[in-house]
Amino acid sequence: ASDWGYTEENGPHTWQKNYPIAVKGRRQSPINIVSRNAKYDSDLTFLSIAYTPEDEVELKNNGHSIECQITKTGYLTGGPLGNQEFTLAQFHLHWGADDTRGSEHTIDGKQFAAELHLVHWNTKYDSFAEAANMSDGLAVLGIMIQSGEEHPFFSVVSDNVYGLIQPGSMVTIPSSLDPIDLLPANIDDYWTYEGSLTTPPLYESVQWIVFKEAVAFSSNQLDALRSLIDSDGNPMQDNFRPPQPLKGRHVRASFQ
Ligand code: BO1
Ligand code: ZN
C-alpha cells in the first residue's frame, strides 16, 4: 500500500505514525466551522484576486486527487493576507463516494459533496517547496461543492478524466480555463483561520480562506471524479480528511 491514503490501512487515523504532527500539531486542518462562533473582523478587507487564464489545461492524477497545474502568473492578496502577495500554483479537489460526503471542511456540521482547493504560496519565498513549511507560506481558497447544475467551466476537467484514470497519468488539454471562473459569485463572504495541509506532510503553513457560498457541479461531473483510480488501486473516492481539533484557534468571518 502507499505511504498514506484513505483506506482502512493507510487512512487519516494512521497518518500520525509517519507524520506525528497529525495529532501533535496545534493548527491542523480541516476543521468544522461553527458559524455562530466565528467573529466578524472588520479588518478583513476584500480579497484581491488577479489570475491569468490558462491557454492549455495541465491535469494530473497524483494518486490522491486530480490536480490542475497552473502555468500562468496569478496573484492573491488582501483579506487576512494583508499586503502579502501569494501566487497560484495548482488546484485540486476532495470528494465522496456519493453526494452525502466529500468535503474536508464542514460548516455547522454539514459536509458537502466535494471541496475545491486553490493553492497559493507566499512570493516572499523562492518556491512552493520553500514556502510549504513556513508558518506564513501558503494560502488556500476552499470552495464547497454541492450537486446541482452542470458547471460550465469545470467541464474542461470533468470531460477529460478518461485520460487520467490511472495514478501518475497526465494530460494537457488544448482549451482555456480562467481559475477565477471556479470561484463562487460572492467572494466577499468567507471564513478564515490558521491551519495546515490536509494531506501528509500536514505542514502547519496554511492561511485557510473558506467561502460561505457553495458552487454547484452536476452529478455527471462528480461521477467523473469518482471514476479515477488512486495510488492503492481503488476508486478515488472519499479522499477527504475529517475535521481536526480546534485547539484554541479562532475562526474569523469577513461578514456579519
Ligand atoms: S491541501 O490544499 O491542504 N489539501 C494541500 C495538500 C498538499 C499540498 C497542497 C495542498 N501539496 C503537497 C504536495 C506534496 C508536497 C507537499 C509539501 O505539498 O502534494 O507533493 O510534498 O511541499
Ligand atoms: Zn486539498
Short mmCIF file of C-alpha atoms and ligand atoms in Angstrom, two decimals:
data_model
loop_
_atom_site.label_atom_id
_atom_site.label_comp_id
_atom_site.label_asym_id
_atom_site.label_seq_id
_atom_site.Cartn_x
_atom_site.Cartn_y
_atom_site.Cartn_z
CA ALA A 1 0.00 0.00 0.00
CA SER A 2 1.04 3.63 -0.39
CA ASP A 3 2.77 5.55 2.39
CA TRP A 4 -0.55 7.26 3.07
CA GLY A 5 -4.01 7.24 1.56
CA TYR A 6 -7.63 6.87 2.50
CA THR A 7 -8.05 3.09 3.13
CA GLU A 8 -8.54 1.36 6.49
CA GLU A 9 -4.79 0.57 6.48
CA ASN A 10 -3.32 3.93 5.46
CA GLY A 11 -6.15 6.44 6.03
CA PRO A 12 -6.23 9.64 8.11
CA HIS A 13 -6.35 7.88 11.53
CA THR A 14 -2.98 6.18 10.67
CA TRP A 15 -1.13 9.26 9.37
CA GLN A 16 0.23 10.10 12.85
CA LYS A 17 2.57 7.09 12.64
CA ASN A 18 4.71 8.63 9.88
CA TYR A 19 3.54 12.24 10.47
CA PRO A 20 3.27 12.84 14.23
CA ILE A 21 2.17 16.42 13.59
CA ALA A 22 -1.20 14.87 12.65
CA VAL A 23 -2.05 14.67 16.37
CA LYS A 24 0.72 16.74 17.99
CA GLY A 25 0.12 19.81 15.83
CA ARG A 26 -1.65 22.90 17.15
CA ARG A 27 -3.17 24.05 13.85
CA GLN A 28 -4.31 21.03 11.85
CA SER A 29 -6.86 21.16 9.02
CA PRO A 30 -9.61 20.75 8.07
CA ILE A 31 -11.97 21.92 10.83
CA ASN A 32 -15.69 22.14 11.41
CA ILE A 33 -16.57 25.83 11.04
CA VAL A 34 -19.16 26.79 13.64
CA SER A 35 -20.66 29.90 12.09
CA ARG A 36 -22.02 31.36 15.35
CA ASN A 37 -18.56 31.14 16.94
CA ALA A 38 -16.83 32.96 14.07
CA LYS A 39 -16.10 36.57 14.98
CA TYR A 40 -16.74 39.26 12.42
CA ASP A 41 -13.48 41.11 11.75
CA SER A 42 -13.87 44.47 10.02
CA ASP A 43 -10.12 44.42 9.31
CA LEU A 44 -10.77 41.66 6.78
CA THR A 45 -10.79 43.81 3.69
CA PHE A 46 -11.81 42.44 0.32
CA LEU A 47 -9.69 39.75 -1.30
CA SER A 48 -7.81 40.93 -4.34
CA ILE A 49 -7.52 38.21 -6.98
CA ALA A 50 -5.66 38.67 -10.26
CA TYR A 51 -5.40 35.38 -12.15
CA THR A 52 -4.38 34.85 -15.77
CA PRO A 53 -6.39 32.46 -17.97
CA GLU A 54 -4.51 29.25 -18.76
CA ASP A 55 -4.40 28.71 -22.52
CA GLU A 56 -3.85 24.97 -22.01
CA VAL A 57 -5.07 22.90 -19.08
CA GLU A 58 -2.44 20.62 -17.47
CA LEU A 59 -4.16 17.87 -15.48
CA LYS A 60 -2.58 15.14 -13.37
CA ASN A 61 -3.86 12.15 -11.41
CA ASN A 62 -1.41 12.38 -8.47
CA GLY A 63 -2.73 9.18 -6.86
CA HIS A 64 -4.70 11.08 -4.20
CA SER A 65 -6.60 13.65 -6.26
CA ILE A 66 -6.88 15.25 -9.65
CA GLU A 67 -4.68 18.31 -9.83
CA CYS A 68 -4.53 21.15 -12.35
CA GLN A 69 -1.07 22.65 -12.58
CA ILE A 70 -1.09 26.44 -13.07
CA THR A 71 1.47 27.75 -15.56
CA LYS A 72 0.47 31.43 -15.80
CA THR A 73 1.03 34.02 -13.10
CA GLY A 74 -1.89 34.60 -10.76
CA TYR A 75 -1.95 36.56 -7.52
CA LEU A 76 -3.99 36.62 -4.34
CA THR A 77 -3.63 39.34 -1.70
CA GLY A 78 -5.76 41.33 0.75
CA GLY A 79 -8.23 39.91 3.27
CA PRO A 80 -6.35 38.04 6.01
CA LEU A 81 -3.19 38.15 3.87
CA GLY A 82 -2.87 41.95 4.17
CA ASN A 83 -0.27 43.27 1.74
CA GLN A 84 1.49 39.90 1.40
CA GLU A 85 1.27 38.53 -2.13
CA PHE A 86 0.58 34.84 -2.85
CA THR A 87 0.85 33.15 -6.26
CA LEU A 88 -1.44 30.37 -7.51
CA ALA A 89 0.35 27.02 -8.02
CA GLN A 90 -2.39 24.43 -8.54
CA PHE A 91 -5.94 23.48 -7.77
CA HIS A 92 -7.31 20.05 -6.83
CA LEU A 93 -10.38 18.54 -5.17
CA HIS A 94 -11.54 16.15 -2.47
CA TRP A 95 -14.83 14.26 -2.91
CA GLY A 96 -17.04 11.43 -1.66
CA ALA A 97 -18.31 8.12 -2.97
CA ASP A 98 -21.71 9.80 -3.06
CA ASP A 99 -23.15 13.29 -2.58
CA THR A 100 -23.66 12.90 1.18
CA ARG A 101 -19.93 13.36 1.91
CA GLY A 102 -16.69 14.53 0.33
CA SER A 103 -15.70 17.94 1.64
CA GLU A 104 -12.92 18.35 4.20
CA HIS A 105 -14.18 21.45 5.97
CA THR A 106 -17.68 21.18 7.33
CA ILE A 107 -19.94 24.13 8.06
CA ASP A 108 -22.05 23.81 11.21
CA GLY A 109 -21.50 20.07 10.88
CA LYS A 110 -22.67 19.92 7.27
CA GLN A 111 -20.41 18.06 4.86
CA PHE A 112 -20.62 18.91 1.15
CA ALA A 113 -20.24 16.58 -1.88
CA ALA A 114 -16.76 17.90 -2.68
CA GLU A 115 -14.31 20.68 -1.90
CA LEU A 116 -12.12 22.57 -4.36
CA HIS A 117 -8.73 23.88 -3.17
CA LEU A 118 -6.81 26.65 -4.95
CA VAL A 119 -3.28 26.51 -3.52
CA HIS A 120 -1.07 29.64 -3.39
CA TRP A 121 2.41 30.31 -1.96
CA ASN A 122 3.86 33.48 -0.49
CA THR A 123 6.07 35.25 -3.05
CA LYS A 124 8.45 36.34 -0.29
CA TYR A 125 9.79 32.77 -0.63
CA ASP A 126 11.58 31.42 -3.71
CA SER A 127 9.33 28.44 -4.47
CA PHE A 128 6.32 26.42 -3.36
CA ALA A 129 8.69 23.86 -1.83
CA GLU A 130 10.40 26.52 0.29
CA ALA A 131 7.11 28.16 1.34
CA ALA A 132 5.30 24.89 2.12
CA ASN A 133 6.77 24.52 5.63
CA MET A 134 6.72 28.21 6.65
CA SER A 135 4.02 29.42 9.06
CA ASP A 136 3.08 32.17 6.56
CA GLY A 137 3.99 30.15 3.48
CA LEU A 138 0.68 29.11 1.91
CA ALA A 139 -2.85 30.38 1.36
CA VAL A 140 -5.57 28.02 0.19
CA LEU A 141 -9.01 29.05 -1.04
CA GLY A 142 -11.60 26.41 -0.12
CA ILE A 143 -14.85 26.16 -2.08
CA MET A 144 -17.70 23.88 -1.06
CA ILE A 145 -19.19 21.91 -3.95
CA GLN A 146 -22.80 20.72 -3.97
CA SER A 147 -24.61 18.58 -6.54
CA GLY A 148 -26.80 20.63 -8.88
CA GLU A 149 -26.48 22.33 -12.24
CA GLU A 150 -23.58 21.48 -14.51
CA HIS A 151 -20.63 23.83 -14.01
CA PRO A 152 -19.71 25.13 -17.50
CA PHE A 153 -16.09 25.91 -16.63
CA PHE A 154 -15.33 22.75 -14.63
CA SER A 155 -16.25 20.67 -17.72
CA VAL A 156 -12.75 21.08 -19.12
CA VAL A 157 -11.62 19.00 -16.14
CA SER A 158 -14.55 16.58 -15.80
CA ASP A 159 -14.78 15.91 -19.58
CA ASN A 160 -11.13 14.84 -19.69
CA VAL A 161 -10.80 12.42 -16.76
CA TYR A 162 -10.87 9.41 -19.13
CA GLY A 163 -7.22 10.19 -19.93
CA LEU A 164 -6.36 10.33 -16.23
CA ILE A 165 -7.84 7.14 -14.82
CA GLN A 166 -4.51 5.62 -13.71
CA PRO A 167 -2.42 7.27 -10.98
CA GLY A 168 0.54 9.19 -12.37
CA SER A 169 -1.16 9.96 -15.68
CA MET A 170 -1.07 13.48 -17.09
CA VAL A 171 -2.86 15.19 -19.96
CA THR A 172 -2.65 18.66 -21.48
CA ILE A 173 -6.00 19.87 -22.83
CA PRO A 174 -5.88 22.48 -25.62
CA SER A 175 -8.61 24.61 -24.01
CA SER A 176 -8.52 27.77 -21.96
CA LEU A 177 -9.50 27.99 -18.32
CA ASP A 178 -9.58 31.05 -16.08
CA PRO A 179 -9.31 29.88 -12.46
CA ILE A 180 -11.47 32.84 -11.38
CA ASP A 181 -14.43 31.10 -13.10
CA LEU A 182 -14.29 28.33 -10.48
CA LEU A 183 -14.94 30.69 -7.55
CA PRO A 184 -18.43 31.45 -6.20
CA ALA A 185 -20.11 34.68 -7.31
CA ASN A 186 -19.78 36.11 -3.79
CA ILE A 187 -16.14 36.17 -2.73
CA ASP A 188 -16.73 38.92 -0.15
CA ASP A 189 -18.12 36.49 2.44
CA TYR A 190 -15.64 33.98 3.83
CA TRP A 191 -14.23 32.44 7.00
CA THR A 192 -10.50 32.39 7.66
CA TYR A 193 -8.22 30.63 10.14
CA GLU A 194 -4.64 29.38 10.56
CA GLY A 195 -4.29 25.72 9.58
CA SER A 196 -2.33 23.09 7.73
CA LEU A 197 -2.07 20.97 4.63
CA THR A 198 -4.88 18.39 4.85
CA THR A 199 -2.64 15.62 3.48
CA PRO A 200 0.81 14.46 4.54
CA PRO A 201 3.22 16.10 5.24
CA LEU A 202 0.46 18.11 7.06
CA TYR A 203 2.69 21.19 7.35
CA GLU A 204 1.22 23.96 9.50
CA SER A 205 1.69 26.62 6.86
CA VAL A 206 -1.76 27.44 5.50
CA GLN A 207 -3.94 30.52 5.91
CA TRP A 208 -7.29 28.98 5.06
CA ILE A 209 -9.96 31.08 3.35
CA VAL A 210 -13.26 29.17 3.04
CA PHE A 211 -16.06 30.84 1.09
CA LYS A 212 -19.58 30.94 2.51
CA GLU A 213 -21.20 30.45 -0.89
CA ALA A 214 -21.06 26.94 -2.36
CA VAL A 215 -20.66 26.16 -6.07
CA ALA A 216 -22.65 23.50 -7.98
CA PHE A 217 -21.28 20.65 -10.10
CA SER A 218 -23.65 18.21 -11.85
CA SER A 219 -23.87 14.59 -10.72
CA ASN A 220 -22.18 13.62 -14.01
CA GLN A 221 -19.27 15.93 -13.19
CA LEU A 222 -18.96 14.44 -9.68
CA ASP A 223 -19.26 10.88 -11.09
CA ALA A 224 -16.40 11.65 -13.49
CA LEU A 225 -14.12 12.32 -10.50
CA ARG A 226 -15.29 9.09 -8.84
CA SER A 227 -14.17 7.07 -11.89
CA LEU A 228 -10.45 7.79 -11.25
CA ILE A 229 -8.16 5.16 -9.69
CA ASP A 230 -5.96 6.07 -6.70
CA SER A 231 -2.44 5.02 -5.71
CA ASP A 232 -3.81 2.00 -3.82
CA GLY A 233 -5.58 0.79 -6.97
CA ASN A 234 -9.00 1.66 -5.57
CA PRO A 235 -11.65 4.01 -6.97
CA MET A 236 -10.59 7.53 -5.99
CA GLN A 237 -13.48 8.32 -3.63
CA ASP A 238 -13.74 9.63 -0.07
CA ASN A 239 -10.32 11.25 -0.38
CA PHE A 240 -11.03 13.69 2.44
CA ARG A 241 -9.58 14.13 5.93
CA PRO A 242 -12.22 14.61 8.66
CA PRO A 243 -12.31 17.77 10.84
CA GLN A 244 -9.48 18.17 13.37
CA PRO A 245 -9.45 19.70 16.89
CA LEU A 246 -9.55 23.50 17.03
CA LYS A 247 -7.10 23.62 19.99
CA GLY A 248 -7.99 27.17 20.95
CA ARG A 249 -7.94 28.64 17.48
CA HIS A 250 -10.38 31.34 16.43
CA VAL A 251 -12.19 31.45 13.11
CA ARG A 252 -12.83 34.95 11.78
CA ALA A 253 -15.64 35.95 9.42
CA SER A 254 -15.42 38.68 6.78
CA PHE A 255 -19.17 39.28 7.09
CA GLN A 256 -21.80 39.97 9.78
S1 BO1 B 1 -4.37 20.97 0.74
O1 BO1 B 1 -4.88 22.06 -0.04
O2 BO1 B 1 -4.22 21.25 2.16
N1 BO1 B 1 -5.31 19.69 0.58
C1 BO1 B 1 -2.81 20.59 0.11
C2 BO1 B 1 -2.16 19.44 0.49
C3 BO1 B 1 -0.91 19.15 -0.05
C4 BO1 B 1 -0.34 20.03 -0.97
C5 BO1 B 1 -1.00 21.19 -1.31
C6 BO1 B 1 -2.23 21.47 -0.79
N2 BO1 B 1 0.81 19.80 -1.60
C7 BO1 B 1 1.81 18.92 -1.18
C8 BO1 B 1 2.33 18.20 -2.37
C9 BO1 B 1 3.40 17.26 -1.91
C10 BO1 B 1 4.45 18.02 -1.16
C11 BO1 B 1 3.83 18.90 -0.10
C12 BO1 B 1 4.85 19.80 0.55
O3 BO1 B 1 2.82 19.69 -0.62
O4 BO1 B 1 1.29 17.45 -2.98
O5 BO1 B 1 3.99 16.62 -3.01
O6 BO1 B 1 5.34 17.13 -0.52
O7 BO1 B 1 5.57 20.52 -0.38
ZN ZN B 2 -6.79 19.83 -0.75
#
